[in-house]
mmCIF file of C-alpha atoms and ligand atoms in Angstrom:
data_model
loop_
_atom_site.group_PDB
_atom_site.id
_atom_site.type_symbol
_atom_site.label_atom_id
_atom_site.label_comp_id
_atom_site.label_asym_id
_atom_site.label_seq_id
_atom_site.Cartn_x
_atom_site.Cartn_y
_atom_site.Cartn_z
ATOM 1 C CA UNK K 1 57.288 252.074 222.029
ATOM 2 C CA UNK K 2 54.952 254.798 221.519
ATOM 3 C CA UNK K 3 53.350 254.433 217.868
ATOM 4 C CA UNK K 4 50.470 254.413 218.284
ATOM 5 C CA UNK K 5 49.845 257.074 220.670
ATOM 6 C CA UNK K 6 48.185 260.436 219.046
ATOM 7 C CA UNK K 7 49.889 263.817 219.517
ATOM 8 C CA UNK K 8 46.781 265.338 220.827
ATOM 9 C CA UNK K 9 44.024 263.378 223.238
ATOM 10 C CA UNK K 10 40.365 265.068 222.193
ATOM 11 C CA UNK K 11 38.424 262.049 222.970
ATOM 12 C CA UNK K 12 37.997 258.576 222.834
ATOM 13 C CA UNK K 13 36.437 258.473 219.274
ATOM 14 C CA UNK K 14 38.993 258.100 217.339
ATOM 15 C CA UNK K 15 41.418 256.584 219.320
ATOM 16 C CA UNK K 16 42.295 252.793 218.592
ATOM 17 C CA UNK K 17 42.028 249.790 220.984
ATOM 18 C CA UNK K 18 45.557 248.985 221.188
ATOM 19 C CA UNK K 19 46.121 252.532 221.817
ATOM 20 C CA UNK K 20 43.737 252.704 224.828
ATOM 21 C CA UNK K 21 45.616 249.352 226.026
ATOM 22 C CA UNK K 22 48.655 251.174 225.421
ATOM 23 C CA UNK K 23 47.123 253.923 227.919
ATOM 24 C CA UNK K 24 46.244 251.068 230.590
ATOM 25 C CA UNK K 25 48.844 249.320 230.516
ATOM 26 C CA UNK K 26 51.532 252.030 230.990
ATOM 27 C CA UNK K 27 49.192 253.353 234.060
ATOM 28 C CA UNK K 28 49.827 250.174 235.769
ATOM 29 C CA UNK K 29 53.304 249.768 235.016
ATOM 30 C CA UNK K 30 54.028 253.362 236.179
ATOM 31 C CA UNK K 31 52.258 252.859 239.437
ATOM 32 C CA UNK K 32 53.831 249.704 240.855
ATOM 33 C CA UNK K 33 55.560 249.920 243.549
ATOM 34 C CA UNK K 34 59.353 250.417 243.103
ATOM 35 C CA UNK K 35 58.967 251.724 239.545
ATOM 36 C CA UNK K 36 60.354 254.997 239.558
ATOM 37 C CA UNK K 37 58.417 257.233 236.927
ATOM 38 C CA UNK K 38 60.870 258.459 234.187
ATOM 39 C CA UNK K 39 61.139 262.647 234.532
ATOM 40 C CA UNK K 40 59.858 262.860 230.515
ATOM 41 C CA UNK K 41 58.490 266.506 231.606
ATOM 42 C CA UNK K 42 61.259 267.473 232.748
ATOM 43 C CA UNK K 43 62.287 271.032 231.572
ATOM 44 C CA UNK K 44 58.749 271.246 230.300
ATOM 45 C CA UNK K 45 55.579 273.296 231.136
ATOM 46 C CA UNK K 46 52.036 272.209 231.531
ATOM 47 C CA UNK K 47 49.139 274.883 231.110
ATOM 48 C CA UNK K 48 46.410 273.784 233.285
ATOM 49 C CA UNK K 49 43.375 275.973 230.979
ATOM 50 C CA UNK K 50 40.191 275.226 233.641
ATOM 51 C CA UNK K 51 37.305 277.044 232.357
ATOM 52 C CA UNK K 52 34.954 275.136 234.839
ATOM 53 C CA UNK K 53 35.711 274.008 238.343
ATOM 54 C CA UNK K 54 36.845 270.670 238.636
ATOM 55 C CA UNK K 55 38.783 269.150 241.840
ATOM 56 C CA UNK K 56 39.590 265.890 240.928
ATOM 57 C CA UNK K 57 40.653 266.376 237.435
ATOM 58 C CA UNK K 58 42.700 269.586 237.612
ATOM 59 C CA UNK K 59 44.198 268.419 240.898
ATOM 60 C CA UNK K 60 45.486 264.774 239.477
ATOM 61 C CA UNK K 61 46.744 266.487 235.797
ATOM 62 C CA UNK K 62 48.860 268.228 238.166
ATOM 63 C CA UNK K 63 50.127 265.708 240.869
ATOM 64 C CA UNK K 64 50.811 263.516 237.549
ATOM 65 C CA UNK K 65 52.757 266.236 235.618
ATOM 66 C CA UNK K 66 54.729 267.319 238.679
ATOM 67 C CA UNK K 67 55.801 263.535 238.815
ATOM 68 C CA UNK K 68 56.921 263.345 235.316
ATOM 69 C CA UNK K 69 59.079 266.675 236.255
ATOM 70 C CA UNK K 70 57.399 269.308 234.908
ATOM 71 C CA UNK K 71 56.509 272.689 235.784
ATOM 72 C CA UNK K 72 52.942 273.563 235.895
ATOM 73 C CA UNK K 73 51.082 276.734 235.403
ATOM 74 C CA UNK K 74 47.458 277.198 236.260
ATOM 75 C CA UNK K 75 44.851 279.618 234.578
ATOM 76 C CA UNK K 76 41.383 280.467 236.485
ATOM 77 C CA UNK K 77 39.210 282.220 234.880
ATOM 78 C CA UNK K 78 38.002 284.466 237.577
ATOM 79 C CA UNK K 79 41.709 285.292 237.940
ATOM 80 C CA UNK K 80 42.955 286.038 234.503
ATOM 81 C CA UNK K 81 42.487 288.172 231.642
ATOM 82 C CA UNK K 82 39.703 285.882 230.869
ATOM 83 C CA UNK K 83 37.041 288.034 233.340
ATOM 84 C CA UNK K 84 38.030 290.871 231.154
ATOM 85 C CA UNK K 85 36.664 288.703 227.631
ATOM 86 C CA UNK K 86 40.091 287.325 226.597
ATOM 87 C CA UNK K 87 38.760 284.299 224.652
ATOM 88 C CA UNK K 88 39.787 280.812 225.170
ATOM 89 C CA UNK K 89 42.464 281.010 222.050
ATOM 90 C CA UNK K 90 43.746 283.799 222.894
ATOM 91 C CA UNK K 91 44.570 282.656 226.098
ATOM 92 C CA UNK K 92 46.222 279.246 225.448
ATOM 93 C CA UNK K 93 47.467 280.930 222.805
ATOM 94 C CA UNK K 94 49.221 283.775 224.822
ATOM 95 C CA UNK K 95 50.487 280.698 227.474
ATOM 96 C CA UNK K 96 51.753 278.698 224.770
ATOM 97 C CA UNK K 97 53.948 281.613 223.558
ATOM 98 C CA UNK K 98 55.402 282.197 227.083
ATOM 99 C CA UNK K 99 56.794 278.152 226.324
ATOM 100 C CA UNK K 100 53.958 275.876 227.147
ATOM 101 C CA UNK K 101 54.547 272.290 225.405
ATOM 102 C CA UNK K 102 50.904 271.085 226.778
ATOM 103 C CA UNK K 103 47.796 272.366 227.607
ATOM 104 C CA UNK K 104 45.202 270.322 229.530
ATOM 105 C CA UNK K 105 42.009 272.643 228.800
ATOM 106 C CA UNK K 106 38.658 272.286 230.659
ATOM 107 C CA UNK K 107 35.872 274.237 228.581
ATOM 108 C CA UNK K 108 32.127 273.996 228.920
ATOM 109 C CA UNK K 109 31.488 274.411 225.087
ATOM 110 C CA UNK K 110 31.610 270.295 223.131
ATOM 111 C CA UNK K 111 34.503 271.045 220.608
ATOM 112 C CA UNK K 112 36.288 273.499 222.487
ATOM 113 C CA UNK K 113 39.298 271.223 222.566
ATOM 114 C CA UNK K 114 39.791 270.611 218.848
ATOM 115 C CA UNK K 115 39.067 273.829 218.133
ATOM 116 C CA UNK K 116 42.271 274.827 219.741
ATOM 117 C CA UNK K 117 43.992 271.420 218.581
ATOM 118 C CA UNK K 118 43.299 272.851 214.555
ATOM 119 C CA UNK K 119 44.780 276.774 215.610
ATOM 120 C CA UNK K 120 47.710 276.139 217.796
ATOM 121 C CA UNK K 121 50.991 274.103 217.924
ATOM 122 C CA UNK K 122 50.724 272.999 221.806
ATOM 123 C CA UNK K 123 49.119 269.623 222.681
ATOM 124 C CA UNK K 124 46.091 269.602 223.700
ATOM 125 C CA UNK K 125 44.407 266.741 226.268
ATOM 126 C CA UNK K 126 40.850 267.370 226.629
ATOM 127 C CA UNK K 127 39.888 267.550 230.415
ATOM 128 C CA UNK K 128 36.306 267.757 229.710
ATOM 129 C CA UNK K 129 34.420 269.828 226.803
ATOM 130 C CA UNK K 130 30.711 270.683 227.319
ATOM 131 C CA UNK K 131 28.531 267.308 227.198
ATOM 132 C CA UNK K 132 30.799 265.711 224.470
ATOM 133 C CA UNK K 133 33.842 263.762 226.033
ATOM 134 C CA UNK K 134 36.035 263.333 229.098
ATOM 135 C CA UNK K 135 38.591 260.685 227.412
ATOM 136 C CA UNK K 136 40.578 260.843 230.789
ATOM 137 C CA UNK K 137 37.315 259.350 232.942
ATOM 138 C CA UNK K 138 36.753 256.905 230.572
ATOM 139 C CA UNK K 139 40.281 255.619 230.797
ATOM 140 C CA UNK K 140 40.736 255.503 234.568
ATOM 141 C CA UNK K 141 37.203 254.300 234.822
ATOM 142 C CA UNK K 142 38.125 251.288 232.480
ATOM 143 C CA UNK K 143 41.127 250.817 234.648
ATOM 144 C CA UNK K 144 39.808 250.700 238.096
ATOM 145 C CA UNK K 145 37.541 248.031 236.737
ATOM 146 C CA UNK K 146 40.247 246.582 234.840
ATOM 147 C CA UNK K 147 41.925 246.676 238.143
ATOM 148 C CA UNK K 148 39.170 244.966 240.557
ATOM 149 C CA UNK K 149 37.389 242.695 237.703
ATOM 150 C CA UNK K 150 40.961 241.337 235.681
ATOM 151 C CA UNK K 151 38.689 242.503 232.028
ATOM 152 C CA UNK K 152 36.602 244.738 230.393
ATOM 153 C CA UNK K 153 35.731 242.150 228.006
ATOM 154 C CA UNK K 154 32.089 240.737 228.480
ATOM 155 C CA UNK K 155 31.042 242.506 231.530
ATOM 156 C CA UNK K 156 27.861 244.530 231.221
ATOM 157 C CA UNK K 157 28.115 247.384 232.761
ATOM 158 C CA UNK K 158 25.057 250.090 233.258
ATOM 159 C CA UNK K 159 26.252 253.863 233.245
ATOM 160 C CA UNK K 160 22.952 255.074 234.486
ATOM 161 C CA UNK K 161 21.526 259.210 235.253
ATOM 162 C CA UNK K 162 21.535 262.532 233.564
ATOM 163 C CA UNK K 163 23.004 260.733 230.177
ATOM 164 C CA UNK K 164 21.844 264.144 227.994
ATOM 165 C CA UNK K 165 24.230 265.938 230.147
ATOM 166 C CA UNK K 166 27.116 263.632 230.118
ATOM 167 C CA UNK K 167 30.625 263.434 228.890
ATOM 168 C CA UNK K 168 31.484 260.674 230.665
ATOM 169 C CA UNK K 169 28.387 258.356 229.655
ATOM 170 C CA UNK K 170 29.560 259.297 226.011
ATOM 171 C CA UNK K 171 33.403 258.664 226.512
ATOM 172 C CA UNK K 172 32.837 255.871 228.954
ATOM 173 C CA UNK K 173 30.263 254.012 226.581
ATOM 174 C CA UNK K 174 32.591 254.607 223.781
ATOM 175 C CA UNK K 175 35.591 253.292 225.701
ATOM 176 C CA UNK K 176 34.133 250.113 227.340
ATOM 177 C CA UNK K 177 32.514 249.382 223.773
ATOM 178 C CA UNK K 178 36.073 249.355 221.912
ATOM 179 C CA UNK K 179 37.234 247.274 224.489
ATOM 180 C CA UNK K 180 34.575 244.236 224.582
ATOM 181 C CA UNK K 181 31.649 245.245 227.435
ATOM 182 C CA UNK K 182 28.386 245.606 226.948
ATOM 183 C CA UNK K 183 26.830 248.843 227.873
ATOM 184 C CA UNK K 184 23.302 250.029 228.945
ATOM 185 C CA UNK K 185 22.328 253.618 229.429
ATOM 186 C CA UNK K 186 19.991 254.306 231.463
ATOM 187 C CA UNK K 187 17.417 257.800 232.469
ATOM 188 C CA UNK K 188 14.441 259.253 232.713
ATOM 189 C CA UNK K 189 13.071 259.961 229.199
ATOM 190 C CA UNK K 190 13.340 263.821 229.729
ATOM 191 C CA UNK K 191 17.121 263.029 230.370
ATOM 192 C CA UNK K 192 17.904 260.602 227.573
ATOM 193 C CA UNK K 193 18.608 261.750 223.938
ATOM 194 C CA UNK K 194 17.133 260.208 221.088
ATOM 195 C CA UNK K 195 19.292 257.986 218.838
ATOM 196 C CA UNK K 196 22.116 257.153 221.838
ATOM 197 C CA UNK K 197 21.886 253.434 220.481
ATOM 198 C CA UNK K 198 22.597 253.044 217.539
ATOM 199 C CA UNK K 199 25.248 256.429 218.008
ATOM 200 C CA UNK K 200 27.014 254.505 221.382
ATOM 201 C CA UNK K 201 25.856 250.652 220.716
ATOM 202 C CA UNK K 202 24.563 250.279 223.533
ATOM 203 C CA UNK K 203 20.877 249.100 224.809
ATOM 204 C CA UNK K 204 19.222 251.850 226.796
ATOM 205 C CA UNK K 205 16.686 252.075 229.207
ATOM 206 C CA UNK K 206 14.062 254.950 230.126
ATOM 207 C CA UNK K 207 13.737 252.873 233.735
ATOM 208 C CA UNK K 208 17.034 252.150 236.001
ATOM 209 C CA UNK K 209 15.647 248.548 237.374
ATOM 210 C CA UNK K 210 15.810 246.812 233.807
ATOM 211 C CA UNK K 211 19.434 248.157 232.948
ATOM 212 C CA UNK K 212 20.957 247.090 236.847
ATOM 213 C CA UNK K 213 19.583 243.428 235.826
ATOM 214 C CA UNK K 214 22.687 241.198 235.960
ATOM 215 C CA UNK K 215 25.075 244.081 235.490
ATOM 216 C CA UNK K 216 28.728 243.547 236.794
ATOM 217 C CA UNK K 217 29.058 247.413 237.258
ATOM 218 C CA UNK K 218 27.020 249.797 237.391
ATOM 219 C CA UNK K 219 27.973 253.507 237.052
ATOM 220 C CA UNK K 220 25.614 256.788 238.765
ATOM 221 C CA UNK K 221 25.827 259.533 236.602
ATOM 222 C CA UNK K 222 25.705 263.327 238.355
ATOM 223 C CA UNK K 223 22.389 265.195 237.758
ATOM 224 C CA UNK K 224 24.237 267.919 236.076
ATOM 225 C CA UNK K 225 21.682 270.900 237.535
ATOM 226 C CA UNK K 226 24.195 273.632 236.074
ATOM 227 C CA UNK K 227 23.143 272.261 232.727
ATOM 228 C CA UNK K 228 20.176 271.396 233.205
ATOM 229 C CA UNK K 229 17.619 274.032 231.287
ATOM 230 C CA UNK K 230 13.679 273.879 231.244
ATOM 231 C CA UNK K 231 11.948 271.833 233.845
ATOM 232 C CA UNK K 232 13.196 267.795 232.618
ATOM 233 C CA UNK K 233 12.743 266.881 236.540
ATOM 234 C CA UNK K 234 9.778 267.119 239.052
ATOM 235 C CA UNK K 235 12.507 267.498 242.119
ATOM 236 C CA UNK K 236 15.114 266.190 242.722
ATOM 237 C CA UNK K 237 13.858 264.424 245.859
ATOM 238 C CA UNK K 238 11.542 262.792 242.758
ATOM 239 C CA UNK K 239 14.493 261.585 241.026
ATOM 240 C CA UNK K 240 15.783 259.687 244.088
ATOM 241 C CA UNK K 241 12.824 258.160 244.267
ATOM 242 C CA UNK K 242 12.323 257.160 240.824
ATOM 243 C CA UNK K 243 15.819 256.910 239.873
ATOM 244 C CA UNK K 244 18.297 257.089 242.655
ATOM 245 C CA UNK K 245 20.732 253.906 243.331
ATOM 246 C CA UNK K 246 20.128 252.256 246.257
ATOM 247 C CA UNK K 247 21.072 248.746 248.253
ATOM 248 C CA UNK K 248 17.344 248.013 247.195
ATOM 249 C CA UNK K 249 18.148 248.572 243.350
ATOM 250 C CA UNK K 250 21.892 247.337 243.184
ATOM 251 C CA UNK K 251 20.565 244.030 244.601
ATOM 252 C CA UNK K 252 19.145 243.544 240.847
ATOM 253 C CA UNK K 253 22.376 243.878 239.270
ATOM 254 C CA UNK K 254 25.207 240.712 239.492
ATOM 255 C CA UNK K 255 25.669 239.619 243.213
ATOM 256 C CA UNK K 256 29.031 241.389 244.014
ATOM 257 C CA UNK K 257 28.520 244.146 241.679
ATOM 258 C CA UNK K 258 30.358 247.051 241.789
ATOM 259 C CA UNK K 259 29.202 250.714 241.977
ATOM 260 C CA UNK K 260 30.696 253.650 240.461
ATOM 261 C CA UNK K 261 30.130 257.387 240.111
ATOM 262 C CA UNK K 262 32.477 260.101 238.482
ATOM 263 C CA UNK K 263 32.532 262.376 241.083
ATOM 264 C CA UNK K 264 31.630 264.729 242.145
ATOM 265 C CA UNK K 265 28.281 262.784 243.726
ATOM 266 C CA UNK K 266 24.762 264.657 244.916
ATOM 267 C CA UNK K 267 24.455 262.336 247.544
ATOM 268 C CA UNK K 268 20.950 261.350 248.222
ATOM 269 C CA UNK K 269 20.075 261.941 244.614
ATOM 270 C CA UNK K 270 21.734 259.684 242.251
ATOM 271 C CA UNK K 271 23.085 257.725 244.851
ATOM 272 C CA UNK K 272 22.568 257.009 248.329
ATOM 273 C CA UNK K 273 25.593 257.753 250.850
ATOM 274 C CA UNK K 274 25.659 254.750 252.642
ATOM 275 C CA UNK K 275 26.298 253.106 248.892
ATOM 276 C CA UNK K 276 28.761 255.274 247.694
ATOM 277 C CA UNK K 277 30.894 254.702 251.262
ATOM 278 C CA UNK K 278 30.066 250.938 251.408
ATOM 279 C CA UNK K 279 32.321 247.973 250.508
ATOM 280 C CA UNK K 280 30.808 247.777 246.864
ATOM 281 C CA UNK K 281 31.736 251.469 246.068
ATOM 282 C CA UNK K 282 34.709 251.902 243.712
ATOM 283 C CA UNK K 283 34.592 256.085 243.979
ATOM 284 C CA UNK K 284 38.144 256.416 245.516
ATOM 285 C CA UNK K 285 39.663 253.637 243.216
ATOM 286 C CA UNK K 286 38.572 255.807 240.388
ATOM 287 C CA UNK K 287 40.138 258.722 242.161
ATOM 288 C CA UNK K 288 43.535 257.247 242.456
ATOM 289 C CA UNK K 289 43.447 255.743 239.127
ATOM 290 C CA UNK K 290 43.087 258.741 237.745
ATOM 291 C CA UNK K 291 46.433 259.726 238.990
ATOM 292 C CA UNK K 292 47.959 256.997 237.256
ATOM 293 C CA UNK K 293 46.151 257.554 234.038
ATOM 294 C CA UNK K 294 46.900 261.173 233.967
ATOM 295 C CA UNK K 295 50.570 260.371 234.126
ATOM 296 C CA UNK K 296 50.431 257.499 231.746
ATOM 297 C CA UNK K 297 48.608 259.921 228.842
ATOM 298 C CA UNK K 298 51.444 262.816 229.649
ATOM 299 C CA UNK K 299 54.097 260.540 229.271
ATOM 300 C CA UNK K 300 52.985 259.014 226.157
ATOM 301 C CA UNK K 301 52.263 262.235 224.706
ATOM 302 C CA UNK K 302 55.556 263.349 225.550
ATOM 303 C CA UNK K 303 57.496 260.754 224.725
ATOM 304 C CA UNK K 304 55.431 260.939 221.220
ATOM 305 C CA UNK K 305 56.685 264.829 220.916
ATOM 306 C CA UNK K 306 60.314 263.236 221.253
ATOM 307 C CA UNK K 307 59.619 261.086 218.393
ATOM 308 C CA UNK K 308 58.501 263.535 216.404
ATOM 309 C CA UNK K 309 61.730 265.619 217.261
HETATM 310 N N1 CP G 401 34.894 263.543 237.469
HETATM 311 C C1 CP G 401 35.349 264.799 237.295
HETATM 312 O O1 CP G 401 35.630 265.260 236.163
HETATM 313 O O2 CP G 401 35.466 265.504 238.460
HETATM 314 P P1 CP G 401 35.951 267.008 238.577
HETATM 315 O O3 CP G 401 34.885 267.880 237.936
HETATM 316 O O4 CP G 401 36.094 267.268 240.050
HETATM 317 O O5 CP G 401 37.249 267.154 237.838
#
């Protein structure tokens, strides 16, 4: 069943259509109702390596690996040896010695997990590295609009914001792209890298009303202000104004169209509250889907460890 599934998940480049179907596919199936998930963890540990907050990433990893029956251990680094300089391989490395089989590592340096992927044995699922890929977002994003939509295929979809500072633009565009949509960035010039086009194949925009124009979904992106250097904004009151989503602004896009944002939102700067709590808001579809793709990429990574004796 599992052949095509990689031993390690560092990112959506890389990974092949049929094996980001694979993904979707065994979400659903593992979260009808009745469907008991299959205990492939069990007898297994899960490192949860956070070395930047996160709520609803850390928290799902874990709901999902407790359901697959494993035991999960947690490292903070205010908490561990890491506040006295341990460095990031030293530490998975010292957990994966104790008899860790995965670790799901949050890092704020892009690389940080294939670096560990190339030095140790564990498997490694990427939970977020710096401003280069969250392969986990992109998958239950492309699900919860698999989910309410029925396809991916042909839908334009705007993934609009703080793009520089994004690893979900990246993953998501990446993602959506292998799997048939058509995908607009859109930010202020200040926040929107040269060469993202022809890098993501996508159209982009350095104004937010041309990209919502007939989109089917369209995605607020967090103003990342903890990486954020220099001075790429007036205020952030500015940025509402100029590039906040709205009713006003969503009423350009496809009538019906959906909104999303990654969590976790600055309400009132990317988007407005009343739109992220309003019948077009997808936010807490995307936070239960990630639930059931977190247990569908453990699973398939275990059951691929099985394979490989
Ligand atoms: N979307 C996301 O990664 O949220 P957390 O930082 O809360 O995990």
């Amino acid at each position: 069943m599992n052949h095509l599934f990689p031993r390690h998940l560092l990112g959506i480049e890389g990974l092949t259509r049929e094996a980001a179907i694979e993904i979707l596919d065994t979400a659903d199936t593992l979260s009808h109702e009745g469907v008991s998930v299959p205990a492939t963890l069990q007898g297994k540990t899960v490192l949860m390596a956070f070395f930047e907050s996160s709520t609803r990433t850390r928290v799902s990893f874990e709901m999902a690996a407790k359901r697959l029956g494993a035991q999960v251990v947690t490292i903070a680094p205010s908490t561990s040896s890491v506040s006295k300089g341990e460095s990031l391989l030293d530490t998975v490395r010292t957990v994966a010695a104790m008899g860790s089989e995965i670790a799901v590592v949050r890092h704020a340096r892009s690389g940080a997990a294939l670096f560990l992927a190339d030095r140790i044995a564990t498997t490694i699922i990427n939970a977020g590295d710096g401003t280069h890929e969250h392969p986990t977002q992109a998958l239950l994003d492309a699900l919860t609009i698999r989910r309410k939509l029925g396809r991916i295929e042909g839908l334009t979809i705007a993934i609009c914001g703080d793009v520089a500072h994004s690893r979900v633009a990246r993953s998501g565009a990446l993602l959506l792209r292998l799997l048939g949509a058509h995908v607009r960035f859109a930010g202020p010039p200040t926040l929107l890298p040269p060469g993202m086009a022809d890098a993501y194949g996508v159209s982009v925009y350095d104004r937010i009303e041309p990209a919502l124009e007939g989109a089917d979904v369209v995605m607020a992106l967090r103003v990342q202000q903890e990486r954020i250097a220099g001075n790429p904004l007036p205020s952030l009151r500015e940025y509402n104004r100029i590039f906040g989503l709205n009713e006003q602004r969503l009423a350009l896009a496809k009538p019906g169209a959906w909104v999303m944002h990654p969590g976790p939102m600055n309400r009132g700067v990317e988007i407005d509250g009343a739109l992220a709590d309003g019948p077009r808001s997808l936010v807490l579809d995307q936070v239960k889907a990630g639930v059931a793709i977190r247990t569908a990429v453990l699973h398939l990574v275990a059951t691929h460890q099985a394979l490989l004796g």
